[in-house]
Coordinates of C-alpha atoms in Angstrom, one line a residue:
X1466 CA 192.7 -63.0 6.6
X1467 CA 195.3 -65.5 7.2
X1468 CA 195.4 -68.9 5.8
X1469 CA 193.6 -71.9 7.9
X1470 CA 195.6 -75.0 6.5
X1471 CA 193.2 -77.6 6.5
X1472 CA 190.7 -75.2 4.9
X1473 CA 192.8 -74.5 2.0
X1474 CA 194.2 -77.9 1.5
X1475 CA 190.2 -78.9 1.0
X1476 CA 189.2 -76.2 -1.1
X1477 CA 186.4 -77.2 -3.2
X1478 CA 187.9 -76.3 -6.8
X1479 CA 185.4 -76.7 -9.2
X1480 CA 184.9 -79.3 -11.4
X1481 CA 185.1 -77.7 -15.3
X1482 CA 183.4 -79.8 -18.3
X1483 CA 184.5 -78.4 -21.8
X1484 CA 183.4 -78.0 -24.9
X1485 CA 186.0 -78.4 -27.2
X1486 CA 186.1 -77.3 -30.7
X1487 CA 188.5 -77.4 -33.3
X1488 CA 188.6 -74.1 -33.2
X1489 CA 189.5 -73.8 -29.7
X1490 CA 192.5 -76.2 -30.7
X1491 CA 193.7 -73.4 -33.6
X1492 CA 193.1 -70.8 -31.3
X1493 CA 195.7 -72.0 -28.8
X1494 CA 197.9 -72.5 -31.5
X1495 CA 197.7 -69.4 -33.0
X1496 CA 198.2 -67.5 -29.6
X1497 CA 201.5 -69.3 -29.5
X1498 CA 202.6 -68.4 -33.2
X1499 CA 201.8 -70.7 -35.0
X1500 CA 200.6 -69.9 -38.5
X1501 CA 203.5 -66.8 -38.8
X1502 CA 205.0 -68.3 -41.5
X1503 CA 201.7 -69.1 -44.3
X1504 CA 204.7 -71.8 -45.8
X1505 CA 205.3 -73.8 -42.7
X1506 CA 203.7 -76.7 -43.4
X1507 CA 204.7 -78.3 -39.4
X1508 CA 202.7 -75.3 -38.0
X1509 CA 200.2 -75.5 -40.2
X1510 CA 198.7 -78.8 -38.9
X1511 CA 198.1 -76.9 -35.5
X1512 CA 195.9 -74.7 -37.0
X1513 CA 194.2 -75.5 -40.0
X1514 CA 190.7 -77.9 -39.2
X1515 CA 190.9 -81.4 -41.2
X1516 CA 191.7 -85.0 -40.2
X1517 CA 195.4 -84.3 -40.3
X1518 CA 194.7 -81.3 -37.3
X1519 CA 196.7 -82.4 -34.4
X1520 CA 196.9 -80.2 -30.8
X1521 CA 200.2 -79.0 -29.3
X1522 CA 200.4 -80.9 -26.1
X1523 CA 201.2 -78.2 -23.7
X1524 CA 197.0 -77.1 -24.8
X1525 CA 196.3 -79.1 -21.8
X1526 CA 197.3 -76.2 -19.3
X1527 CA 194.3 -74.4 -20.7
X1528 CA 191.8 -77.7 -20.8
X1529 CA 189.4 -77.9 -17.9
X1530 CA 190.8 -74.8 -16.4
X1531 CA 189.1 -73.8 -13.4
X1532 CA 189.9 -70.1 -13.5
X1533 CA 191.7 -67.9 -11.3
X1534 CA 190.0 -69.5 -7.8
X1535 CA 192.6 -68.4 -5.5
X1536 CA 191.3 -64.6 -6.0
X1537 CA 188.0 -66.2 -3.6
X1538 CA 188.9 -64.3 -0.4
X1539 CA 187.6 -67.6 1.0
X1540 CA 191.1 -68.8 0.0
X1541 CA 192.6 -66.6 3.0
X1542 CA 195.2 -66.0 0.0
X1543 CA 196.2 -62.6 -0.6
X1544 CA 195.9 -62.7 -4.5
X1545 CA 197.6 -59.9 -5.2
X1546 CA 200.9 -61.1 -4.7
X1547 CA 200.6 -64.7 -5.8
X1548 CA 203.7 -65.6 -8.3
X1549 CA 203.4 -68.7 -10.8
X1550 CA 206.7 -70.1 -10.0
X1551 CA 206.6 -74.0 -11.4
X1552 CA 204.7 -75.8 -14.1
X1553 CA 204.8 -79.5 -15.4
X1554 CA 202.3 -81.3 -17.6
X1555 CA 202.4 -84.8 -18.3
X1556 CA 201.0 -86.5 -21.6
X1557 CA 199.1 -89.4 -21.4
X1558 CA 197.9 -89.8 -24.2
X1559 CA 197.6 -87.6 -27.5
X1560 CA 195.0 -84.6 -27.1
X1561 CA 192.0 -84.0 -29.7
X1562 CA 191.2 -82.0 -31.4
X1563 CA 187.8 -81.6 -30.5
X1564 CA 185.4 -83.3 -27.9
X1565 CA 184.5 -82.9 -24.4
X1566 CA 187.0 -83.1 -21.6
X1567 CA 186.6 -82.5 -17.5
X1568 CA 189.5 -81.2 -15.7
X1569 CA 189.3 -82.2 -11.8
X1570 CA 191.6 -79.7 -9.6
X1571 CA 192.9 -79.9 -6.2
X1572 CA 195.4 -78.9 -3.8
X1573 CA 197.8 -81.3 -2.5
X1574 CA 200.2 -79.5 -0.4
X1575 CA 201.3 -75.9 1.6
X1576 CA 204.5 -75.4 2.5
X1577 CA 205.3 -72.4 5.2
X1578 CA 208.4 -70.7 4.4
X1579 CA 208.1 -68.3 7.3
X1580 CA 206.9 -64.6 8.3
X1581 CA 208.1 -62.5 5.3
X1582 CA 209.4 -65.1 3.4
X1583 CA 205.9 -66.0 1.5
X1584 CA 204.2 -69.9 1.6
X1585 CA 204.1 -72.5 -1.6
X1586 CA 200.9 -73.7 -2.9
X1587 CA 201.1 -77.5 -4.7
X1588 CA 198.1 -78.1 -7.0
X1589 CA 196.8 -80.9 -9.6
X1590 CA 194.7 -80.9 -12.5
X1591 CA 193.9 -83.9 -14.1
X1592 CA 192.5 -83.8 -17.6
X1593 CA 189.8 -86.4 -18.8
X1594 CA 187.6 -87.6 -21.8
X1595 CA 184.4 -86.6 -20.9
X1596 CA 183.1 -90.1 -23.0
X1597 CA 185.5 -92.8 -21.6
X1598 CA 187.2 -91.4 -18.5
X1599 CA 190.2 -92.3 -19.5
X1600 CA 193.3 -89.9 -18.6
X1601 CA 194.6 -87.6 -21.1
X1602 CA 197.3 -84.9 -19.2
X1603 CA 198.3 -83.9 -15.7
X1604 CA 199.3 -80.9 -14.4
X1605 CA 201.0 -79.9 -11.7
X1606 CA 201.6 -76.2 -10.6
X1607 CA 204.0 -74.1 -7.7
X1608 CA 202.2 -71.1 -6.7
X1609 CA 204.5 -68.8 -4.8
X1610 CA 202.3 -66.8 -2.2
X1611 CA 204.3 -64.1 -1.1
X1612 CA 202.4 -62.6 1.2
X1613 CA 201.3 -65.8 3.2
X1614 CA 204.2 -67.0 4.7
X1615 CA 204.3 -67.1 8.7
X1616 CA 200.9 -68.4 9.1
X1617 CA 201.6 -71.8 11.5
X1618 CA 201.8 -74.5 8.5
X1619 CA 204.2 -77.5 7.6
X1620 CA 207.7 -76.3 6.5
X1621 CA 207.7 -78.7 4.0
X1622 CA 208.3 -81.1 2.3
X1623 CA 209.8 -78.5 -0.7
X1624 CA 209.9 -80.4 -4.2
X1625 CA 213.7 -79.9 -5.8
X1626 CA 213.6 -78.7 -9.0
X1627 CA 216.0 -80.6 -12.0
X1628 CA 219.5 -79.6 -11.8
X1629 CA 220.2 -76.7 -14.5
X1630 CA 222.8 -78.6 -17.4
X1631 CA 226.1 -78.1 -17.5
X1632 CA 228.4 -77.4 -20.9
X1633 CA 227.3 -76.0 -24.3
X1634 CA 223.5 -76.9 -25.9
X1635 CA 222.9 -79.8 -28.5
X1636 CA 220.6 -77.1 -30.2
X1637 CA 218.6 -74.5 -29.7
X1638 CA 215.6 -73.1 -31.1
X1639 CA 214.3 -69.3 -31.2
X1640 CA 210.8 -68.1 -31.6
X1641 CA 209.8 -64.9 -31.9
X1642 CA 206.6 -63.3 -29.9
X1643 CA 205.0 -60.6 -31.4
X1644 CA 203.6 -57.2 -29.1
X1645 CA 200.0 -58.4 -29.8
X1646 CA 201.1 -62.2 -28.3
X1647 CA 199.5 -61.6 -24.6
X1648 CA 196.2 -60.0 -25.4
X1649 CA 195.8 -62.8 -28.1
X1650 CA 197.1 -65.7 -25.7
X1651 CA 194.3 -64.1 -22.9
X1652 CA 191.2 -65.6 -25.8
X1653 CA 192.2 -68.8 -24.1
X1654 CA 190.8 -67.9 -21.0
X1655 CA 193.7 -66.2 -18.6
X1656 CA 192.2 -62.8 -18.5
X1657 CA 194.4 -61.5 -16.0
X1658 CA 195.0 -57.6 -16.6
X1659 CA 198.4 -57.8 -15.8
X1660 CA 198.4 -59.1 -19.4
X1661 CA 196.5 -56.5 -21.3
X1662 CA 196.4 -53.5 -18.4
X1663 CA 199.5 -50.6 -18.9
X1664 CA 198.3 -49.3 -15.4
X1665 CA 198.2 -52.6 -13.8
X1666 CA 201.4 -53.9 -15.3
X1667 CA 202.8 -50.1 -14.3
X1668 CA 201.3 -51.5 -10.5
X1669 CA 202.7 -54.6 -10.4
X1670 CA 206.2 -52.7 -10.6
X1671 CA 206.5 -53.7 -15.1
X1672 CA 206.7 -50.8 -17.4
X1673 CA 204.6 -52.3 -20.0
X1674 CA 201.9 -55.9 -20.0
X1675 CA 203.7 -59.2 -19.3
X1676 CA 203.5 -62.1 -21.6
X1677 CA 201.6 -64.9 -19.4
X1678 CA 204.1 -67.3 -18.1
X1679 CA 201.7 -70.7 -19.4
X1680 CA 202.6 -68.7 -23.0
X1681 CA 206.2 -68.7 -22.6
X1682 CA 205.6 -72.6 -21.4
X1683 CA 204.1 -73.2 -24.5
X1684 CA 206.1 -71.6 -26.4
X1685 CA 209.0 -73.4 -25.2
X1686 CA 207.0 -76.7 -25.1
X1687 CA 206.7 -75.6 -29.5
X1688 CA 210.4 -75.6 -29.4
X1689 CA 210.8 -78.9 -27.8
X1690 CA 208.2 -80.8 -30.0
X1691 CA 210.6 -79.3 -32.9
X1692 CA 214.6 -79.9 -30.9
X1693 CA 213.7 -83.1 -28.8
X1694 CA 210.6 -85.2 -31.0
X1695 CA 211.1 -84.8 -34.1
X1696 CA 208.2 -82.7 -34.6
X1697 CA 205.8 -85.7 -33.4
X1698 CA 203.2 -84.9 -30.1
X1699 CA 203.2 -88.5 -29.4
X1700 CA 206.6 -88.2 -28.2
X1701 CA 206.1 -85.5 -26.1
X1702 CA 206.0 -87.0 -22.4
X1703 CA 206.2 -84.9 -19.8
X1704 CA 207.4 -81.2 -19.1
X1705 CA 208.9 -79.6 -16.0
X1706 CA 210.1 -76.1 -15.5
X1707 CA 210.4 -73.8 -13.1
X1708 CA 209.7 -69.8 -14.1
X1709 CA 212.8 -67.1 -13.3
X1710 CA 211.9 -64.1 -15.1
X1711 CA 208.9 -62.4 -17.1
X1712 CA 208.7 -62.1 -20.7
X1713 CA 207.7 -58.7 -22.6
X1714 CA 205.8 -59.6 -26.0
X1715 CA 208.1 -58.8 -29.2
X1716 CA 210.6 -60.4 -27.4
X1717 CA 212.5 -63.7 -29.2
X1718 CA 212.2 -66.7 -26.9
X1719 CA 215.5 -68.8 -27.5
X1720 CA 215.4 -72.7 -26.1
X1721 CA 218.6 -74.3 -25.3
X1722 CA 218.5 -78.2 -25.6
X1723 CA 220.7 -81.0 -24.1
X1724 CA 219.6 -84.1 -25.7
X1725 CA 219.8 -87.4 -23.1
X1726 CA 218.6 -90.8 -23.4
X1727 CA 215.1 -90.5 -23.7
X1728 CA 214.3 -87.0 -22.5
X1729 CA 216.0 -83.5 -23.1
X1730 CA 217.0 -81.1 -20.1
X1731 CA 216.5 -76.9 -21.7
X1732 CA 216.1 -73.6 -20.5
X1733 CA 215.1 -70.9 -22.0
X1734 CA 216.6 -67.3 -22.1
X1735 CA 214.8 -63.8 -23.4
X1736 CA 217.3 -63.4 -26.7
X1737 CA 217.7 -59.5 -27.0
X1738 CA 218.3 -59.1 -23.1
X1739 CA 220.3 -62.2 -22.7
X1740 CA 218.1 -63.0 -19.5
X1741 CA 217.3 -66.8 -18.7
X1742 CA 213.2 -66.9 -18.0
X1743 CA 212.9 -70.3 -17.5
X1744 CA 215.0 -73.0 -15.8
X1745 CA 215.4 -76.2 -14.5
X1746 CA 213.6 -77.9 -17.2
X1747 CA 213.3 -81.4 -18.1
X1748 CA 211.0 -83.0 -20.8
X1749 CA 210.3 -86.7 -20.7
X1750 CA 210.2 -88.4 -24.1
X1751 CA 207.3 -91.0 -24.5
X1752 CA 208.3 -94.1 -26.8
X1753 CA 208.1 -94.0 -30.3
X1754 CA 208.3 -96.5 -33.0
X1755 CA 211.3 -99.2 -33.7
X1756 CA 214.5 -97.1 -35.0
X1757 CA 212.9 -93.5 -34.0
X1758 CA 215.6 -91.4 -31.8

């Protein structure tokens, strides 16, 4: 079944509602590592429930979170060789802890590479409090479909990702994953088995589970609210990146970090096989107070 354009661009995502609890806020945190050192009082505020709890700002990728839709053979998307290849989430305003939030998804643009050379898929999620409407994240996401391409569509237009820096880091910041990271990170809702499956990992060409690439994103997002704000989510703007390799839980996650005026450009490499996994990203710095860097 071959994609029909206009069908897909329409797709009725569904709307999600969510409960939020402040356990659902540790969780998260805790699927990302937080907590691994019982002495790191930073962490800790991630994960332990009191009125000095905050939430790590990339939690919005799993707020409102429609589920994996695009496996609906309605979709006229062949699903098994879909790649998440971009992801950016921008902060509006500081998450909660707990509370109800809707996240409203659509698509907003298809992009035909060609016969064999696969189609991009564009999509938005906006995150809301379910009380006052008011806007709390957005996310956008570049979903390679590489089985898809050649079906009559646009040819564009294609978004550019940032340029990659040039010269040596200001910093960089490693953090470990451990072999358990992916079937915990998957209690947020991702339950693909591509995470938690040998057999389907051994099928999808891996010779052992992936960690899920929102995972390494918020991992790296932890790194950033540590290099680039001072350890302070309010600073934390808005992320870009764009995916280039999988990671294998137990793997060390290093983040490279070129500081600029008001914003930080990073990639982000797999430490023991020297392999870059993420690239092209940018992170927008939201104001802070008088005097704060």
């Amino acid at each position: 079944m071959a994609i029909d354009h206009d069908h897909l661009m329409n797709f009725p995502i569904p709307e999600i509602r969510q409960h939020l609890r402040w356990q659902d806020t540790a969780l998260y945190a805790l699927s990302l590592g937080c907590g691994q050192d019982p002495m790191d009082a930073e962490a800790l505020r991630f994960v332990t429930e009191g009125p000095a709890m905050q939430a790590l700002p990339t939690m919005a990728v799993v707020l409102g979170y429609p589920g994996f839709w695009l496996r609906d053979p309605a979709t006229g998307v062949d699903a098994l060789r879909l790649v998440h290849g971009e992801q950016a989430v921008e902060i509006h305003a500081p998450l909660p802890v707990e509370g109800e939030v809707v996240g409203r998804s659509r698509v907003t643009g298809i992009v035909d590479r060609g016969e064999g050379k696969g189609a991009l898929l564009y999509t938005e999620r906006v995150i809301l409090d379910a009380a006052t409407g008011a806007r709390l994240a957005t996310l956008e996401q570049t979903t390679f479909l590489r089985g898809d391409g050649g079906y009559g569509g646009p040819p564009g237009p294609v978004r550019k990702p940032a340029p990659e820096p040039e010269g040596a880091p200001d910093l960089a910041v490693e953090l470990p994953t451990r072999p358990e990271m992916a079937l915990l990170y998957r209690l947020n809702g991702d339950h693909n088995p591509l995470h938690s499956d040998p057999a389907v990992a051994a099928r999808a060409g891996f010779p052992r589970p992936i960690l899920h690439g929102l995972a390494t994103f918020g991992l790296v997002g932890r790194a950033l609210l540590r290099g680039a704000c001072g350890g302070d989510p309010a600073r934390f703007g808005r992320m870009e990146c764009r995916f280039s390799a999988p990671v294998f839980p137990g793997e060390t996650i290093r983040t490279e970090i070129w500081l600029r005026d008001g914003a930080a450009a990073f990639r982000a490499v797999a430490a023991e096989r020297g392999i870059a996994v993420i690239g092209n990203g940018v992170l927008r710095l939201r104001a802070g107070p008088a005097g704060a860097p």
